[in-house]
Amino acid sequence: MPDGNVIVLLKDVVAGYQTTGRGWRSLFKHVNVVLRGVNLRVYDGERVAIIGESGSGKTTLLKVVLGLLKPVKGSVEVLGKDIYKLPWRERVNVLKQVGYVPQDPYKALNPKLRVRTILSEPLESAKAKPEEVEGRVREVAKMVQLSDKILDKYPGELSGGMMQRVLIARSIIHDPEILILDEPTSALDVSIQAQIIELINNIHKKLELAILTVTHDLGVAQYLSDRAVILYKGGVIEEGYIDDIITRPKHEYTNLLIASYKASI
Ligand SMILES: Nc1ncnc2c1ncn2[C@@H]1O[C@H](COP(=O)(O)OP(=O)(O)OP(=O)(O)O)[C@@H](O)[C@H]1O
Ligand SMILES: [Mg+2]
């Protein structure tokens, strides 16, 4: 296992979504459990993948890490702080160190804002000096290979790959310690997927941050991670180095994942 500081640490996390029944049942709140005691560690600068089929709880797990869904049991530490025990303002400060690229680029960008505004908004709300905002926007745009011309466009004028570049630029705007990506290539054309994978790996090298990628695709995990965990029905069933998992899977479900991956290439 890698050494260094732990950036994200989940201990026995149980989490899910509240439901209320109809009629008199609406008086009782019930949690539909999705994550069933998940443990996860991401170290400084490493690349980790969470692999699982649709509905296994991948996005739910990310919501928990991003401070958006409080677990019913267990703890979530980000940069050594138990985020759900922090006052709101401190939690926001810790989570500024976490960059996030959501699952669907087509839905994630406000269609009414130009790219320049999308990138400058997080800086402005963090009270950056106005004279520094434009410089930083250009800097991150350059890092993801977006031209100045693109900064004046609206999301609807961009291709899926360009939108994903904008989202990646926005996610690194505060120079985070970790970048979390939810299915970063699955909404994109095959020809664009490799470019986005290369971009993420370049950012990993350049900014020396940790990368946590969620994917249902073993191929993507192989390119974007060194270590991986397999999530099945809300539980971690296997973890280790990605190459070891692929060559020597321990769990029957992992075997199935590998077989379907090999059939697809
Ligand atoms: N906001 C919500 N309210 C209630 N249930 C939800 C909510 N979001 C997700 N779920 C349920 O939680 C389970 C896990 O969903 P989740 O989105 O975490 O899966 P996923 O692994 O990210 O799937 P996908 O690969 O399709 O994105 C599913 O059964 C889903 O229906
Ligand atoms: Mg998801």
Short mmCIF file of C-alpha atoms and ligand atoms in Angstrom, two decimals:
data_model
loop_
_atom_site.label_atom_id
_atom_site.label_comp_id
_atom_site.label_asym_id
_atom_site.label_seq_id
_atom_site.Cartn_x
_atom_site.Cartn_y
_atom_site.Cartn_z
CA MET A 1 0.00 0.00 0.00
CA PRO A 2 1.24 3.52 -0.72
CA ASP A 3 2.41 5.67 2.15
CA GLY A 4 1.99 9.37 2.79
CA ASN A 5 -0.92 11.38 4.06
CA VAL A 6 -4.41 10.01 3.78
CA ILE A 7 -6.56 12.46 1.84
CA VAL A 8 -9.86 10.59 2.08
CA LEU A 9 -10.72 8.06 4.76
CA LEU A 10 -14.08 6.33 5.03
CA LYS A 11 -14.69 4.05 7.99
CA ASP A 12 -17.64 1.63 7.97
CA VAL A 13 -19.87 4.05 6.10
CA VAL A 14 -23.53 3.17 5.91
CA ALA A 15 -25.53 5.63 3.81
CA GLY A 16 -28.66 5.87 1.72
CA TYR A 17 -31.67 7.97 0.88
CA GLN A 18 -34.55 8.92 3.12
CA THR A 19 -37.96 7.85 2.04
CA THR A 20 -41.31 8.63 3.57
CA GLY A 21 -44.31 6.40 3.11
CA ARG A 22 -47.82 7.55 2.23
CA GLY A 23 -50.63 8.34 4.66
CA TRP A 24 -49.83 7.64 8.32
CA ARG A 25 -46.56 6.02 7.23
CA SER A 26 -45.32 9.49 6.22
CA LEU A 27 -44.80 10.15 9.95
CA PHE A 28 -41.93 7.68 9.88
CA LYS A 29 -38.71 8.33 8.05
CA HIS A 30 -36.89 5.38 6.64
CA VAL A 31 -33.47 5.19 4.99
CA ASN A 32 -33.09 2.98 1.95
CA VAL A 33 -29.55 1.82 2.56
CA VAL A 34 -27.25 1.95 -0.49
CA LEU A 35 -23.77 1.77 1.07
CA ARG A 36 -23.39 -1.11 3.50
CA GLY A 37 -20.31 -0.45 5.60
CA VAL A 38 -17.77 0.93 3.12
CA ASN A 39 -14.10 1.44 4.02
CA LEU A 40 -11.90 3.45 1.69
CA ARG A 41 -8.52 5.15 1.83
CA VAL A 42 -7.00 7.45 -0.74
CA TYR A 43 -3.42 8.57 -0.14
CA ASP A 44 -1.71 11.75 -1.21
CA GLY A 45 -0.99 11.78 -4.94
CA GLU A 46 -2.25 8.28 -5.75
CA ARG A 47 -4.77 7.24 -8.41
CA VAL A 48 -7.65 5.12 -7.19
CA ALA A 49 -10.65 3.75 -9.08
CA ILE A 50 -13.99 2.66 -7.72
CA ILE A 51 -15.39 0.10 -10.13
CA GLY A 52 -18.95 -1.16 -10.06
CA GLU A 53 -22.00 -1.76 -12.18
CA SER A 54 -24.88 0.70 -12.54
CA GLY A 55 -26.73 1.11 -9.26
CA SER A 56 -23.91 -0.32 -7.11
CA GLY A 57 -23.65 2.96 -5.20
CA LYS A 58 -20.68 4.71 -6.87
CA THR A 59 -22.21 8.17 -7.14
CA THR A 60 -23.72 7.77 -3.67
CA LEU A 61 -20.23 7.10 -2.33
CA LEU A 62 -18.96 10.28 -3.96
CA LYS A 63 -21.83 12.31 -2.50
CA VAL A 64 -20.77 11.08 0.94
CA VAL A 65 -17.15 12.17 0.32
CA LEU A 66 -18.27 15.55 -1.04
CA GLY A 67 -20.25 16.41 2.08
CA LEU A 68 -23.60 16.10 0.27
CA LEU A 69 -24.99 12.99 1.96
CA LYS A 70 -24.48 12.38 5.65
CA PRO A 71 -23.94 8.70 6.47
CA VAL A 72 -26.25 7.08 9.00
CA LYS A 73 -23.23 5.28 10.44
CA GLY A 74 -19.46 5.54 10.15
CA SER A 75 -17.12 8.45 9.58
CA VAL A 76 -15.77 10.43 6.64
CA GLU A 77 -12.43 12.19 6.95
CA VAL A 78 -11.14 14.52 4.28
CA LEU A 79 -7.60 15.85 4.83
CA GLY A 80 -7.73 14.54 8.37
CA LYS A 81 -11.00 16.29 9.28
CA ASP A 82 -14.22 14.46 10.09
CA ILE A 83 -16.28 16.57 7.68
CA TYR A 84 -19.75 15.84 9.06
CA LYS A 85 -18.62 16.99 12.52
CA LEU A 86 -17.28 20.31 11.26
CA PRO A 87 -19.25 23.56 11.35
CA TRP A 88 -20.62 24.33 7.90
CA ARG A 89 -18.07 27.06 7.06
CA GLU A 90 -15.09 24.89 7.99
CA ARG A 91 -16.54 22.01 6.03
CA VAL A 92 -16.77 24.25 2.96
CA ASN A 93 -13.10 25.23 3.42
CA VAL A 94 -11.94 21.61 3.64
CA LEU A 95 -14.05 20.62 0.64
CA LYS A 96 -12.52 23.40 -1.43
CA GLN A 97 -9.50 21.10 -1.55
CA VAL A 98 -11.61 18.51 -3.34
CA GLY A 99 -12.18 18.99 -7.07
CA TYR A 100 -15.21 17.28 -8.54
CA VAL A 101 -16.26 16.42 -12.06
CA PRO A 102 -19.88 15.21 -12.04
CA GLN A 103 -21.23 12.26 -14.01
CA ASP A 104 -22.95 13.89 -16.98
CA PRO A 105 -21.18 16.85 -18.64
CA TYR A 106 -24.29 17.67 -20.69
CA LYS A 107 -26.32 18.35 -17.55
CA ALA A 108 -23.61 19.75 -15.30
CA LEU A 109 -23.05 23.14 -16.92
CA ASN A 110 -25.40 26.10 -16.68
CA PRO A 111 -26.44 26.73 -20.33
CA LYS A 112 -26.99 30.43 -19.65
CA LEU A 113 -23.42 31.20 -18.63
CA ARG A 114 -20.40 31.70 -20.81
CA VAL A 115 -17.43 29.43 -20.09
CA ARG A 116 -15.48 32.41 -18.68
CA THR A 117 -18.24 33.02 -16.11
CA ILE A 118 -18.49 29.31 -15.25
CA LEU A 119 -14.78 29.34 -14.43
CA SER A 120 -14.65 32.68 -12.65
CA GLU A 121 -17.71 32.13 -10.42
CA PRO A 122 -16.03 29.75 -7.93
CA LEU A 123 -13.12 32.19 -7.61
CA GLU A 124 -15.44 35.13 -7.04
CA SER A 125 -17.46 33.29 -4.43
CA ALA A 126 -14.17 32.42 -2.69
CA LYS A 127 -13.46 36.20 -2.64
CA ALA A 128 -10.49 36.09 -5.01
CA LYS A 129 -9.14 39.53 -5.95
CA PRO A 130 -10.84 40.69 -9.17
CA GLU A 131 -7.46 41.34 -10.84
CA GLU A 132 -6.44 37.73 -10.17
CA VAL A 133 -9.59 36.07 -11.51
CA GLU A 134 -8.97 36.47 -15.25
CA GLY A 135 -5.37 35.26 -14.93
CA ARG A 136 -6.40 32.14 -13.03
CA VAL A 137 -9.22 31.42 -15.49
CA ARG A 138 -6.74 31.59 -18.38
CA GLU A 139 -4.26 29.46 -16.48
CA VAL A 140 -6.69 26.56 -15.88
CA ALA A 141 -8.12 26.92 -19.40
CA LYS A 142 -4.61 26.47 -20.77
CA MET A 143 -4.04 23.43 -18.55
CA VAL A 144 -7.03 21.68 -20.13
CA GLN A 145 -6.24 23.00 -23.63
CA LEU A 146 -9.21 25.33 -23.99
CA SER A 147 -8.51 28.29 -26.26
CA ASP A 148 -9.40 31.89 -25.33
CA LYS A 149 -12.11 31.74 -28.01
CA ILE A 150 -13.86 28.94 -26.11
CA LEU A 151 -14.01 31.11 -22.98
CA ASP A 152 -16.56 33.34 -24.74
CA LYS A 153 -18.85 30.50 -25.75
CA TYR A 154 -21.93 29.03 -24.06
CA PRO A 155 -22.03 25.30 -23.12
CA GLY A 156 -24.60 24.61 -25.87
CA GLU A 157 -22.01 25.63 -28.46
CA LEU A 158 -19.50 23.05 -27.23
CA SER A 159 -18.92 19.36 -27.98
CA GLY A 160 -19.11 16.80 -25.16
CA GLY A 161 -15.33 16.62 -24.98
CA MET A 162 -15.04 20.41 -24.70
CA MET A 163 -17.69 20.47 -21.98
CA GLN A 164 -15.72 17.85 -20.08
CA ARG A 165 -12.60 20.01 -20.39
CA VAL A 166 -14.55 22.97 -18.95
CA LEU A 167 -15.72 20.81 -16.03
CA ILE A 168 -12.18 19.60 -15.39
CA ALA A 169 -10.91 23.20 -15.53
CA ARG A 170 -13.57 24.24 -13.00
CA SER A 171 -12.69 21.32 -10.72
CA ILE A 172 -9.02 22.35 -10.44
CA ILE A 173 -9.65 26.07 -10.08
CA HIS A 174 -8.74 26.06 -6.34
CA ASP A 175 -5.68 23.84 -6.89
CA PRO A 176 -7.19 20.89 -4.97
CA GLU A 177 -5.45 18.02 -3.18
CA ILE A 178 -7.71 15.48 -4.82
CA LEU A 179 -9.72 15.33 -8.02
CA ILE A 180 -12.84 13.17 -8.01
CA LEU A 181 -14.30 12.15 -11.36
CA ASP A 182 -17.63 10.37 -11.79
CA GLU A 183 -17.60 8.29 -15.01
CA PRO A 184 -15.40 10.87 -16.77
CA THR A 185 -15.58 9.27 -20.22
CA SER A 186 -18.84 7.33 -20.38
CA ALA A 187 -20.88 10.15 -21.96
CA LEU A 188 -18.25 10.83 -24.63
CA ASP A 189 -17.54 9.51 -28.12
CA VAL A 190 -14.95 6.77 -28.19
CA SER A 191 -12.54 8.96 -30.16
CA ILE A 192 -12.65 11.63 -27.43
CA GLN A 193 -12.39 9.25 -24.46
CA ALA A 194 -8.65 8.66 -24.92
CA GLN A 195 -7.97 12.42 -25.05
CA ILE A 196 -9.80 13.00 -21.78
CA ILE A 197 -7.96 10.10 -20.11
CA GLU A 198 -4.66 11.57 -21.26
CA LEU A 199 -5.66 14.99 -19.98
CA ILE A 200 -6.57 13.64 -16.53
CA ASN A 201 -3.25 11.80 -16.30
CA ASN A 202 -1.37 14.94 -17.35
CA ILE A 203 -3.15 16.93 -14.65
CA HIS A 204 -2.28 14.22 -12.12
CA LYS A 205 1.42 14.53 -12.98
CA LYS A 206 1.47 18.30 -13.19
CA LEU A 207 -0.50 19.15 -10.06
CA GLU A 208 0.63 16.08 -8.05
CA LEU A 209 -2.87 15.57 -6.69
CA ALA A 210 -4.73 12.37 -5.86
CA ILE A 211 -7.23 11.10 -8.41
CA LEU A 212 -10.36 9.17 -7.46
CA THR A 213 -12.23 7.90 -10.50
CA VAL A 214 -15.59 6.19 -10.47
CA THR A 215 -16.27 3.94 -13.43
CA HIS A 216 -18.13 0.85 -14.57
CA ASP A 217 -15.42 0.30 -17.18
CA LEU A 218 -12.36 -1.78 -16.28
CA GLY A 219 -10.48 -0.36 -19.26
CA VAL A 220 -10.92 3.20 -18.01
CA ALA A 221 -9.86 2.06 -14.52
CA GLN A 222 -6.72 0.50 -15.95
CA TYR A 223 -5.69 3.76 -17.59
CA LEU A 224 -6.70 6.05 -14.74
CA SER A 225 -5.72 4.18 -11.58
CA ASP A 226 -3.00 2.26 -9.82
CA ARG A 227 -5.21 0.92 -7.07
CA ALA A 228 -8.87 -0.02 -7.30
CA VAL A 229 -11.82 -1.14 -5.22
CA ILE A 230 -14.69 -3.18 -6.59
CA LEU A 231 -18.07 -2.07 -5.33
CA TYR A 232 -20.91 -4.56 -5.53
CA LYS A 233 -24.40 -3.82 -4.19
CA GLY A 234 -23.05 -1.10 -1.91
CA GLY A 235 -20.16 -3.07 -0.44
CA VAL A 236 -16.45 -3.30 -1.27
CA ILE A 237 -15.85 -6.91 -2.30
CA GLU A 238 -12.28 -6.63 -3.50
CA GLU A 239 -9.41 -4.15 -3.52
CA GLY A 240 -5.77 -3.99 -4.55
CA TYR A 241 -3.55 -2.92 -7.41
CA ILE A 242 -5.58 -2.77 -10.60
CA ASP A 243 -3.22 -5.05 -12.54
CA ASP A 244 -3.38 -7.68 -9.77
CA ILE A 245 -7.17 -7.49 -9.70
CA ILE A 246 -7.33 -8.04 -13.46
CA THR A 247 -4.80 -10.89 -13.53
CA ARG A 248 -5.83 -12.57 -10.26
CA PRO A 249 -9.40 -11.66 -9.31
CA LYS A 250 -10.51 -13.08 -5.98
CA HIS A 251 -14.24 -12.62 -6.23
CA GLU A 252 -16.65 -14.31 -8.62
CA TYR A 253 -18.28 -10.97 -9.50
CA THR A 254 -14.87 -9.49 -10.41
CA ASN A 255 -14.35 -12.49 -12.71
CA LEU A 256 -17.60 -11.65 -14.47
CA LEU A 257 -16.57 -8.00 -14.84
CA ILE A 258 -13.26 -9.04 -16.38
CA ALA A 259 -14.92 -11.53 -18.73
CA SER A 260 -17.35 -8.91 -20.01
CA TYR A 261 -14.52 -6.38 -20.38
CA LYS A 262 -12.42 -8.85 -22.38
CA ALA A 263 -15.41 -9.66 -24.57
CA SER A 264 -15.82 -5.94 -25.34
CA ILE A 265 -12.23 -5.32 -26.57
N1 LIG B 1 -31.46 10.85 -4.88
C1 LIG B 1 -31.80 9.56 -4.69
N2 LIG B 1 -32.91 9.22 -3.99
C2 LIG B 1 -33.24 7.93 -3.79
N3 LIG B 1 -32.54 6.87 -4.26
C3 LIG B 1 -31.42 7.15 -4.98
C4 LIG B 1 -31.00 8.50 -5.23
N4 LIG B 1 -29.86 8.46 -5.97
C5 LIG B 1 -29.58 7.15 -6.16
N5 LIG B 1 -30.51 6.37 -5.58
C6 LIG B 1 -30.52 4.89 -5.58
O1 LIG B 1 -29.32 4.43 -4.96
C7 LIG B 1 -28.78 3.31 -5.66
C8 LIG B 1 -27.35 3.60 -6.08
O2 LIG B 1 -27.35 4.69 -6.97
P1 LIG B 1 -26.03 5.39 -7.48
O3 LIG B 1 -26.44 6.56 -8.28
O4 LIG B 1 -25.10 5.62 -6.34
O5 LIG B 1 -25.41 4.23 -8.41
P2 LIG B 1 -24.20 4.29 -9.43
O6 LIG B 1 -23.31 3.12 -9.09
O7 LIG B 1 -23.59 5.63 -9.46
O8 LIG B 1 -24.93 3.97 -10.83
P3 LIG B 1 -24.62 4.52 -12.32
O9 LIG B 1 -23.44 3.70 -12.82
O10 LIG B 1 -25.87 4.18 -13.09
O11 LIG B 1 -24.34 5.97 -12.25
C9 LIG B 1 -29.72 3.04 -6.83
O12 LIG B 1 -30.59 2.01 -6.44
C10 LIG B 1 -30.47 4.34 -7.00
O13 LIG B 1 -31.77 4.11 -7.47
MG MG B 2 -23.43 7.08 -10.88
#
